Amino acid sequence: MNQYQLAHHRSVSERDAFWTTEASRIHWETPFTEVVDASRPPFSKWFVGGRTNLCFNAVDRWAKKQPQDTALIWHSTEVDRENRYSYAQLLAEVQAVAAGLVELGVGRGDRVLIYMPMIPEAVFTMLACARIGAVHSVVFGGFAAVSLANRIDDARPDVIVSADAGSRAGKILPYKPLLDDAISRSQHQPRAVVMVDRKLAAFDMVVGRDHCYETLRQRYWGVEVPVVWLESSEPSYILYTSGTTGKPKGVQRDTGGYAVALATSMDYVFQCKSGDTFFCTSDIGWVVGHSYIVYGPLLGGMATVLYEGTPVRPDGAILWKLVEQERVNVLFSSPTAIRVLKKQDPAMLSRHDVSSLRALYLAGEPLDEPTATWISQGLGKPVIDNYWQTESGWPILSAQPGIEQTPLKFGSPSFPVIGFDVRVFNESTGEQLPAGEKGVVAIVPPLPPGALSTLWGDDQRFVDTYFSSIPNQQVYSTFDWGLVDEEGYWFILGRTDDVINVAGHRLGTREISSHANIAECAVVGISDALKGQVAVAFAVLKNTTAIDSDAQRAAHEADIMRQVDQQLGAVARPARVYFVTALPKTRSGKVLRRVIQAVCEGRATGDVTTMEDPAALAQIQEAVR
Ligand code: PRX
């Protein structure tokens, strides 16, 4: 066996010994007494009895050991500003916010919702929550009022921290009106709102409820806020993600398992050490941002780059310029970002010195071979495709150069990451499949440290959603198709459910269709050269006189799109809305989404013998012709 195989084998077959060693990467205020308690499957509790704190491990440890080392580097090409914070400064900022939150009555286990753009204050707030044992729930700034209101009602935050505005591609996006609208729509009312004022958009303060971030910060500057030691399985955060139903799922993360998993990944997956500089282009509203903008690099004692901007402004060389300027060692981005760059002048790739870079990591959606080859050759660096999910918290499949430099195969995220017992199952028989056969990718419990511990407030939904879909097996379904080739390389072949992936953003198609005039709607993901997939909607209207003329039809389509923007956010906006009088369904009434998708992509529809009304499919063929 080679080194990788040995390590992976040991992580699963000698689980307790393996993770005991890895757990020493973090500080335990009280040592754990049991490595994993899996006595109530499929639940697992890691490092039972151990007491620790994410903020202490990410900030205090380094502030003591290497106070002047850079912790956070902020670059904004939106407002043309940059700022950097040493570990000592980061600790001071975090304590000031933590003290402010304590003044507002936030304590252990209370939720704080963070609805913020990519600014340092967002990172300070996340870490401040971790410090005092509060559970943060970051909501992506691109989500609009209805999405936000759903999350407020589910997480029931005591406090919401926000900012006047974000900015995207030079356009100011005011947040406060959206936030006020969301709070007015939600049943749960936060006790307080804390506002960062970037002076980008004027806003109203609600007397008695709204507070100024800067005032609190100044009031508590220099105050020491003690760390609250949490039992390892106490929650650190909730992060909402889309599934098959219209109701987003609150992925709940523990404390100790997550800290150990991320610290381990920084070494084995990312080959990083303290003092390195890590640049992840995701957003703090997504799991990649939680794990690899905020917690992972800081747990590793590294400098992390927080970037507010796009990959093409002021020009397509900006990422490489930042790599050169900050001597970035590892860049983590998405295939869509690279496809966007591919459309730019190729000279952009060689304009800057990227010799500090060891590798480029890409995740979040399938990485196509031409894009991987283009960027890998252009940079002269390895491109490491890694596959994971909001639920897993860190990579499930990836090359692990920190253990062994295994050859890369384009199109494959290589092998299972240590700790993940991943297998492929037949979706109807539950049989485990041999190499070469396509099936559902699943993880045999106990899930490794760092993976979700449950869904917030809904243990039953956790079990029913993830552990009940593969017959005769209580295994975690990823809801992705996959296969393993003869050499052991894994391939991910798309979702088995209604989730689509637009530009690396995970969207639930059921959430998209709620216009007052829509009787019924099917939203499908159609392959797109730039974004991977785009959403296309087929709507059956209640009142069809609204689309009597071509002009009315176009206006109605625009109106539906506008409503998606206002309710869910522009990320969820479908690329097209087609109007039909019926949707193709099975005789039992299930919409044949896969058949619709095949028609839209110009592929053969396969077996449609179960279809109730062939005329409905003909309408779709006609609509997209
Ligand atoms: O379908 C898979 C796809 O993105 C889904 C998870 O999305 P999200 O929860 O937003 O987490 C992203 C974390 C990186 C997966 O179920 N996906 C993610 N990475 C890859 C991928 N599909 C193919 N290749 C990947 N590397």
XYZ file of C-alpha atoms and ligand atoms in Angstrom:
651
model
C 0.000 0.000 0.000
C 1.146 3.524 -0.693
C 1.245 6.243 1.942
C -2.131 7.751 1.118
C -3.869 4.376 1.213
C -2.225 3.507 4.495
C -3.264 6.768 6.094
C -6.815 6.535 4.817
C -7.159 2.917 5.834
C -5.905 3.716 9.299
C -8.237 6.726 9.670
C -11.209 4.402 9.209
C -10.083 1.074 10.668
C -8.131 2.483 13.618
C -10.362 5.478 13.944
C -9.873 6.221 17.635
C -6.089 6.049 17.557
C -5.926 8.072 14.353
C -8.132 10.920 15.587
C -6.539 10.982 19.021
C -3.274 11.910 17.331
C -4.906 14.497 15.072
C -6.804 16.047 17.990
C -3.524 17.217 19.479
C -3.388 19.856 16.727
C -5.712 22.006 18.829
C -5.832 23.168 22.437
C -8.147 21.302 24.786
C -8.914 23.118 28.014
C -10.195 19.797 29.351
C -9.101 16.598 27.604
C -11.761 14.395 26.005
C -12.594 11.044 27.540
C -13.960 9.274 24.461
C -12.929 9.799 20.828
C -16.335 9.206 19.298
C -19.666 8.243 20.756
C -21.554 6.473 17.970
C -23.944 4.622 20.252
C -26.982 6.328 18.764
C -26.533 5.903 14.990
C -26.553 7.777 12.711
C -25.634 10.504 15.236
C -22.065 10.824 16.390
C -20.393 12.971 18.991
C -16.684 13.617 18.618
C -14.191 14.084 21.410
C -16.733 13.559 24.158
C -16.115 15.442 27.387
C -13.376 17.581 25.868
C -13.761 21.313 26.338
C -12.390 23.726 23.790
C -13.156 26.943 21.914
C -12.887 27.762 18.202
C -11.911 31.393 18.741
C -9.211 30.503 21.247
C -7.714 28.026 18.799
C -8.018 30.349 15.809
C -6.894 33.580 17.466
C -5.616 33.553 21.077
C -3.135 30.729 20.580
C -1.344 32.622 17.814
C -1.802 36.045 19.400
C 0.311 34.701 22.228
C 2.852 32.814 20.166
C 3.253 35.085 17.125
C 1.343 38.321 17.909
C 2.874 40.369 15.095
C 2.225 37.782 12.381
C -0.448 38.730 9.877
C -3.795 37.045 10.483
C -6.254 38.796 8.191
C -5.635 40.729 4.984
C -8.614 42.532 3.524
C -8.710 43.694 -0.071
C -11.685 45.398 -1.606
C -11.628 46.316 -5.268
C -15.216 47.464 -4.764
C -14.366 50.382 -2.475
C -10.639 50.485 -3.261
C -9.426 49.813 0.214
C -7.222 47.325 1.983
C -6.394 46.625 5.571
C -4.370 44.097 7.473
C -4.568 42.783 11.012
C -1.930 40.953 12.999
C -3.047 38.180 15.358
C -2.754 40.639 18.264
C -4.948 43.166 16.465
C -7.416 40.493 15.450
C -7.761 39.443 19.074
C -8.433 43.040 20.114
C -11.101 43.509 17.438
C -12.772 40.214 18.314
C -12.857 40.988 22.025
C -14.421 44.401 21.425
C -17.271 42.857 19.406
C -17.618 40.011 21.888
C -18.023 42.511 24.728
C -20.641 44.383 22.713
C -22.595 41.179 22.118
C -22.411 40.310 25.808
C -23.788 43.759 26.624
C -26.703 43.014 24.312
C -27.412 39.905 26.354
C -25.915 37.281 24.057
C -24.659 34.197 25.858
C -23.755 30.555 25.359
C -26.039 28.792 22.887
C -27.805 32.001 21.776
C -27.925 32.637 18.054
C -26.496 35.625 16.237
C -27.451 36.058 12.602
C -24.787 37.681 10.433
C -25.963 39.314 7.210
C -22.903 41.105 5.973
C -20.728 41.834 2.970
C -17.100 40.709 2.728
C -15.647 43.081 5.318
C -13.346 42.372 8.272
C -16.158 43.160 10.748
C -17.976 40.054 9.486
C -14.991 37.880 10.406
C -14.606 39.629 13.784
C -18.272 38.969 14.524
C -18.066 35.281 13.626
C -15.052 34.833 15.877
C -16.648 36.912 18.656
C -19.653 34.575 18.642
C -17.350 31.563 18.850
C -15.518 33.206 21.739
C -18.613 33.615 23.914
C -20.202 30.315 22.912
C -22.913 31.941 20.790
C -24.028 30.134 17.627
C -23.629 32.200 14.476
C -25.691 31.830 11.394
C -24.238 33.689 8.442
C -26.709 34.382 5.649
C -25.200 35.084 2.227
C -25.524 38.793 1.401
C -27.013 37.950 -1.991
C -30.155 36.511 -0.403
C -33.190 38.786 -0.334
C -35.982 39.395 2.193
C -38.004 36.172 2.019
C -34.932 33.911 2.201
C -33.626 35.963 5.078
C -36.969 35.926 6.914
C -37.163 32.111 6.645
C -33.735 31.849 8.219
C -34.578 34.351 10.981
C -37.648 32.306 11.880
C -35.739 29.055 11.931
C -32.599 30.195 13.778
C -34.440 32.622 16.123
C -31.429 34.922 16.649
C -31.241 37.235 19.663
C -29.111 39.649 17.692
C -28.539 40.340 13.998
C -25.321 41.969 12.834
C -25.414 43.669 9.455
C -24.036 46.586 7.446
C -25.431 49.451 5.415
C -24.438 47.932 2.100
C -22.391 45.591 0.024
C -21.052 46.273 -3.433
C -20.851 44.003 -6.430
C -19.056 44.904 -9.661
C -19.170 48.563 -8.670
C -22.891 48.576 -7.855
C -23.908 49.448 -4.288
C -26.353 46.944 -2.806
C -28.089 48.390 0.275
C -28.625 45.702 2.934
C -30.587 47.559 5.599
C -33.901 47.926 3.696
C -33.744 44.181 2.919
C -33.029 43.397 6.542
C -35.854 45.603 7.833
C -38.206 44.026 5.294
C -37.110 40.525 6.371
C -37.607 41.307 10.063
C -41.073 42.683 9.340
C -41.923 39.442 7.516
C -40.598 37.137 10.212
C -42.508 35.997 13.269
C -39.423 35.898 15.421
C -38.161 39.354 16.372
C -34.477 39.818 17.238
C -33.844 41.790 20.400
C -31.167 43.916 18.775
C -29.591 44.750 15.426
C -25.980 45.921 15.195
C -25.089 47.999 12.141
C -21.694 48.565 10.573
C -21.828 51.878 8.741
C -19.548 51.809 5.704
C -21.042 55.095 4.501
C -22.088 53.453 1.265
C -25.855 53.819 1.691
C -27.834 55.976 4.129
C -30.158 53.948 6.353
C -32.680 54.335 9.169
C -31.983 53.143 12.682
C -34.905 51.643 14.605
C -34.858 53.301 18.016
C -34.462 50.867 20.892
C -33.513 47.989 18.582
C -30.646 49.126 16.386
C -27.130 49.774 17.643
C -24.005 51.134 16.025
C -21.120 48.667 15.653
C -18.473 51.380 15.909
C -19.960 52.833 19.109
C -19.945 49.418 20.768
C -16.431 48.756 19.500
C -15.090 51.995 20.957
C -16.914 51.519 24.233
C -15.293 48.122 24.733
C -11.920 48.691 23.102
C -9.240 47.091 25.259
C -11.652 45.037 27.341
C -10.719 41.396 27.834
C -13.524 38.955 27.263
C -12.868 35.496 28.655
C -13.255 32.505 26.365
C -16.278 30.294 27.070
C -15.103 26.696 27.013
C -17.639 24.530 25.209
C -18.101 20.808 25.343
C -16.827 19.491 22.018
C -20.253 18.670 20.578
C -21.882 21.993 21.455
C -22.861 23.869 18.278
C -20.542 26.447 16.761
C -22.771 27.534 13.904
C -25.792 26.957 11.744
C -25.488 27.351 7.993
C -28.550 27.057 5.793
C -28.446 25.129 2.568
C -30.950 24.078 -0.064
C -32.481 20.687 -0.487
C -35.384 19.106 -2.261
C -38.128 20.777 -0.252
C -38.778 24.524 -0.255
C -37.558 24.818 3.341
C -33.792 25.343 3.702
C -31.932 23.036 6.044
C -29.974 24.415 8.958
C -26.728 22.451 8.916
C -25.463 22.358 12.498
C -21.752 22.131 13.180
C -20.098 21.092 16.435
C -17.065 22.760 17.994
C -14.250 20.288 18.745
C -14.735 17.964 15.787
C -14.806 20.897 13.374
C -11.627 22.420 14.829
C -9.740 19.130 14.571
C -11.029 18.365 11.064
C -10.052 21.771 9.683
C -6.651 21.778 11.344
C -6.019 18.315 9.891
C -7.152 19.389 6.425
C -4.828 22.402 6.408
C -1.938 19.970 6.627
C -2.998 16.884 4.644
C -5.232 18.415 1.980
C -3.736 21.896 1.595
C -0.126 21.215 2.581
C -0.032 24.378 4.655
C 1.730 25.422 7.808
C 1.720 28.361 10.182
C 3.100 31.461 8.454
C 1.673 30.570 5.036
C -0.835 32.769 3.241
C -4.155 31.321 2.132
C -6.514 33.041 -0.314
C -10.003 31.665 -0.752
C -12.264 33.621 -3.135
C -15.558 32.267 -1.804
C -17.965 34.284 0.356
C -18.389 34.039 4.124
C -22.048 33.190 3.411
C -21.078 29.765 2.036
C -19.450 26.777 3.668
C -16.221 27.237 1.731
C -15.949 30.712 3.254
C -16.613 29.443 6.782
C -14.028 26.711 6.536
C -11.359 28.235 4.318
C -11.608 32.008 4.607
C -12.183 32.101 8.344
C -11.613 29.038 10.487
C -9.204 26.742 8.615
C -6.375 29.201 7.879
C -6.621 30.839 11.320
C -6.669 27.477 13.099
C -3.470 26.825 11.170
C -1.835 30.088 12.315
C -1.760 31.372 8.762
C -2.656 34.681 7.086
C -6.001 34.608 5.311
C -7.043 36.922 2.491
C -10.593 38.294 2.571
C -11.487 39.656 -0.854
C -14.455 41.860 -1.656
C -14.612 41.976 -5.418
C -14.971 39.928 -8.582
C -12.213 38.093 -10.504
C -12.474 40.553 -13.422
C -12.423 44.022 -11.865
C -10.455 46.153 -12.458
C -9.274 43.482 -14.895
C -8.851 39.745 -15.302
C -5.439 39.784 -13.635
C -6.650 40.898 -10.205
C -6.444 37.462 -8.550
C -2.869 37.000 -9.778
C -1.983 40.520 -8.724
C -3.161 39.702 -5.189
C -1.255 36.415 -5.270
C 1.904 38.296 -6.194
C 1.386 41.123 -3.719
C 0.555 38.917 -0.729
C 2.843 36.014 -1.672
C -0.141 33.673 -1.555
C 0.776 29.997 -1.122
C -2.595 28.409 -1.755
C -5.474 29.781 -3.819
C -8.926 28.241 -3.428
C -11.613 29.177 -5.942
C -14.424 27.779 -8.071
C -14.504 26.405 -11.620
C -16.897 29.212 -12.602
C -14.394 31.876 -11.555
C -11.759 30.238 -13.757
C -14.155 29.910 -16.703
C -14.865 33.633 -16.359
C -11.110 34.324 -16.542
C -10.726 32.064 -19.555
C -12.766 34.547 -21.547
C -10.197 37.280 -20.806
C -6.929 38.036 -22.548
C -4.634 35.003 -21.881
C -1.738 37.441 -21.277
C -3.430 38.294 -17.955
C -2.247 34.949 -16.624
C 1.435 35.730 -17.070
C 1.435 39.376 -16.035
C 2.236 38.659 -12.387
C 4.759 36.632 -10.469
C 2.848 33.705 -9.006
C 5.918 31.754 -7.916
C 4.743 31.740 -4.276
C 1.735 29.639 -5.257
C 1.966 25.902 -4.592
C -1.400 24.844 -5.967
C -4.845 25.985 -7.015
C -7.777 24.227 -5.327
C -11.176 24.270 -7.024
C -14.490 23.067 -5.589
C -18.224 23.542 -5.528
C -19.214 22.206 -8.934
C -17.869 19.866 -11.603
C -14.519 20.958 -13.022
C -14.419 20.434 -16.762
C -11.243 19.197 -18.360
C -10.622 22.146 -20.742
C -10.830 24.624 -17.859
C -8.577 22.519 -15.642
C -5.989 22.121 -18.399
C -6.091 25.795 -19.379
C -5.464 27.080 -15.878
C -3.000 24.401 -14.892
C -0.830 25.049 -17.972
C -1.258 28.808 -17.751
C -0.068 28.929 -14.163
C 2.294 25.974 -14.315
C 0.788 24.780 -11.036
C -1.186 21.712 -10.002
C -4.969 22.136 -9.958
C -6.624 20.163 -7.203
C -10.285 19.418 -7.734
C -11.947 18.728 -4.383
C -15.506 17.566 -3.796
C -17.596 18.283 -0.722
C -20.784 19.808 0.631
C -22.134 22.289 3.163
C -22.988 19.246 5.242
C -19.501 17.711 5.240
C -17.787 20.987 6.250
C -14.502 20.001 4.591
C -13.437 17.958 1.560
C -14.885 14.453 1.125
C -12.822 13.672 -1.972
C -9.484 15.283 -2.796
C -5.866 14.659 -3.511
C -3.986 14.923 -0.214
C -0.513 16.157 -1.119
C 0.276 16.703 2.560
C 0.244 12.912 2.890
C 1.461 11.900 -0.549
C 1.813 13.539 -3.969
C -0.455 11.229 -5.933
C -0.775 11.836 -9.693
C -3.792 13.976 -10.628
C -6.370 12.874 -13.152
C -8.381 15.627 -14.827
C -12.089 15.304 -14.177
C -11.523 13.472 -10.908
C -11.347 14.853 -7.357
C -8.990 11.939 -6.664
C -9.660 9.903 -3.513
C -11.633 9.825 -0.238
C -10.239 12.234 2.324
C -8.979 10.674 5.543
C -11.813 9.949 7.941
C -14.450 9.609 5.203
C -15.594 6.036 4.552
C -17.073 6.763 1.118
C -18.714 4.135 -1.072
C -20.955 3.855 -4.120
C -24.355 2.168 -3.756
C -27.065 1.067 -6.143
C -29.978 3.427 -5.513
C -32.692 0.776 -5.834
C -31.107 -2.338 -4.309
C -28.768 -0.754 -1.779
C -25.956 -3.009 -3.007
C -22.435 -1.662 -2.841
C -21.109 -1.262 -6.383
C -17.755 -2.345 -7.809
C -15.352 -0.124 -9.751
C -16.732 1.242 -12.992
C -20.394 1.217 -11.983
C -22.361 4.391 -11.449
C -24.373 4.767 -8.256
C -25.093 7.084 -5.347
C -22.082 8.340 -3.389
C -22.637 7.691 0.307
C -20.692 7.882 3.543
C -20.777 5.089 6.084
C -21.351 6.505 9.600
C -20.058 7.625 11.961
C -19.504 10.745 9.871
C -15.972 12.046 10.511
C -15.241 15.033 12.743
C -16.273 18.324 11.140
C -19.337 16.960 9.365
C -22.798 18.158 10.373
C -24.022 16.856 13.714
C -27.714 17.316 12.900
C -30.145 19.761 11.306
C -30.881 22.677 13.603
C -33.872 21.858 15.776
C -34.828 18.820 13.723
C -33.026 15.550 14.473
C -35.749 13.590 12.705
C -35.306 15.531 9.495
C -31.563 14.866 9.684
C -32.185 11.118 9.835
C -35.011 11.122 7.281
C -33.233 13.333 4.764
C -29.769 11.891 4.731
C -29.912 8.363 6.089
C -33.102 6.930 4.654
C -32.789 7.068 0.884
C -30.622 4.034 0.118
C -32.500 0.753 0.676
C -31.236 -1.556 3.433
C -28.383 0.759 4.386
C -28.171 3.356 7.091
C -25.620 5.445 5.255
C -25.372 9.182 4.569
C -26.455 9.956 1.021
C -24.629 12.826 -0.647
C -27.354 12.920 -3.326
C -24.600 12.887 -5.927
C -24.049 10.241 -8.579
C -20.539 8.941 -8.836
C -18.221 6.122 -9.776
C -14.740 4.890 -9.037
C -12.479 3.845 -11.892
C -10.174 0.821 -12.006
C -7.322 2.847 -10.516
C -9.400 4.043 -7.586
C -10.026 7.599 -8.846
C -13.471 8.985 -8.069
C -15.771 10.824 -10.474
C -18.810 12.900 -9.500
C -21.602 12.794 -12.061
C -24.253 15.277 -10.866
C -27.042 15.423 -8.285
C -29.631 12.701 -7.823
C -32.196 15.202 -6.456
C -33.746 18.543 -7.436
C -30.793 20.617 -6.318
C -29.020 22.596 -9.034
C -25.677 24.320 -9.046
C -25.466 27.745 -10.688
C -21.979 29.274 -10.784
C -21.054 27.137 -7.778
C -24.145 28.308 -5.832
C -26.359 25.514 -4.582
C -30.040 26.213 -5.220
C -33.185 24.292 -4.407
C -35.472 24.446 -7.428
C -38.599 24.275 -5.253
C -37.762 27.601 -3.657
C -37.734 29.476 -6.940
C -41.383 29.354 -8.037
C -43.779 31.333 -5.884
C -45.258 34.123 -8.072
C -48.935 34.861 -7.382
C -49.946 34.021 -10.944
C -48.072 30.696 -11.082
C -50.301 27.655 -10.630
C -47.526 25.136 -11.110
C -43.907 25.368 -12.072
C -40.938 23.159 -12.862
C -37.458 24.608 -12.521
C -34.609 22.604 -14.000
C -30.853 23.103 -14.229
C -29.593 23.318 -17.814
C -25.915 22.993 -18.615
C -24.203 26.300 -19.331
C -20.731 26.903 -20.713
C -19.898 29.587 -18.148
C -21.934 28.939 -15.011
C -21.978 25.153 -15.136
C -25.763 25.224 -14.917
C -28.495 27.840 -15.194
C -32.056 27.582 -13.899
C -34.849 27.515 -16.462
C -38.491 27.640 -15.357
C -41.575 26.223 -17.043
C -44.668 27.818 -15.561
C -48.352 27.045 -15.824
C -50.262 30.264 -15.127
C -53.506 30.741 -13.249
C -54.534 33.637 -15.437
C -53.318 33.227 -19.019
C -54.718 36.530 -20.254
C -51.564 37.992 -18.658
C -49.606 36.655 -21.660
C -51.977 37.298 -24.542
C -49.454 39.212 -26.643
C -45.700 38.718 -27.108
C -45.085 41.995 -25.305
C -47.219 40.904 -22.350
C -45.450 37.578 -22.295
C -42.038 39.253 -22.104
C -43.289 41.646 -19.417
C -44.688 38.774 -17.372
C -41.435 36.846 -17.627
C -39.547 39.929 -16.432
C -42.031 40.377 -13.596
C -41.503 36.819 -12.377
C -37.737 37.281 -12.507
C -38.012 40.544 -10.602
C -40.037 38.822 -7.937
C -37.406 36.091 -7.541
C -34.793 38.848 -7.154
C -36.829 40.576 -4.479
C -37.838 37.501 -2.543
C -34.932 35.094 -2.809
C -32.153 37.154 -4.339
C -30.648 37.507 -7.794
C -28.568 34.321 -7.333
C -31.789 32.321 -7.685
C -33.147 34.156 -10.738
C -33.930 31.762 -13.597
C -32.278 32.516 -16.926
C -35.630 32.036 -18.714
C -39.257 31.525 -17.771
C -41.317 29.686 -20.397
C -45.112 29.551 -20.219
C -46.878 26.262 -20.883
C -50.386 24.955 -20.178
C -49.286 21.648 -18.629
C -46.139 19.990 -17.270
C -45.058 16.501 -18.324
C -45.844 14.143 -15.440
C -45.968 10.493 -14.595
C -49.391 8.918 -14.133
C -48.882 9.250 -10.407
C -48.430 13.001 -10.803
C -44.659 13.394 -10.446
C -43.172 16.074 -12.702
C -40.641 14.519 -15.093
C -37.905 17.049 -14.424
C -35.141 14.886 -15.836
C -37.051 14.511 -19.095
C -37.558 18.278 -19.281
C -33.862 18.770 -18.631
C -32.929 16.322 -21.403
C -35.174 18.164 -23.880
C -33.635 21.512 -22.953
C -30.119 20.159 -23.361
C -31.012 18.544 -26.708
C -30.442 15.032 -25.384
C -32.563 11.914 -25.897
C -35.379 11.758 -23.340
C -34.924 8.072 -22.555
C -37.870 5.993 -21.420
C -41.041 8.118 -21.228
C -43.600 5.305 -21.121
C -44.786 6.403 -17.670
C -45.713 9.828 -19.026
C -49.340 10.863 -18.633
C -49.669 13.504 -21.345
C -47.166 13.529 -24.247
C -48.598 16.859 -25.458
C -47.129 18.534 -22.381
C -43.637 17.445 -23.410
C -44.259 18.603 -26.968
C -45.037 22.080 -25.600
C -41.688 22.158 -23.865
C -39.894 21.048 -27.013
C -41.683 23.813 -28.877
C -40.915 26.429 -26.219
C -37.150 25.856 -26.184
C -36.725 25.299 -29.929
O -23.234 18.333 -6.298
C -22.039 18.511 -5.562
C -21.401 19.831 -5.978
O -21.863 20.793 -5.034
C -22.702 20.173 -4.052
C -22.468 20.782 -2.695
O -22.639 22.166 -2.747
P -22.468 23.035 -1.435
O -23.305 22.476 -0.358
O -22.696 24.444 -1.843
O -20.988 22.828 -0.971
C -19.893 23.180 -1.762
C -18.625 22.821 -1.033
C -17.440 22.783 -1.939
C -22.323 18.716 -4.098
O -23.351 17.878 -3.591
N -19.931 19.760 -5.916
C -19.125 20.256 -4.961
N -17.831 20.068 -5.275
C -17.796 19.410 -6.458
C -19.139 19.201 -6.862
N -19.447 18.538 -7.992
C -18.425 18.079 -8.739
N -17.117 18.244 -8.416
C -16.758 18.905 -7.298
N -15.465 19.080 -7.003
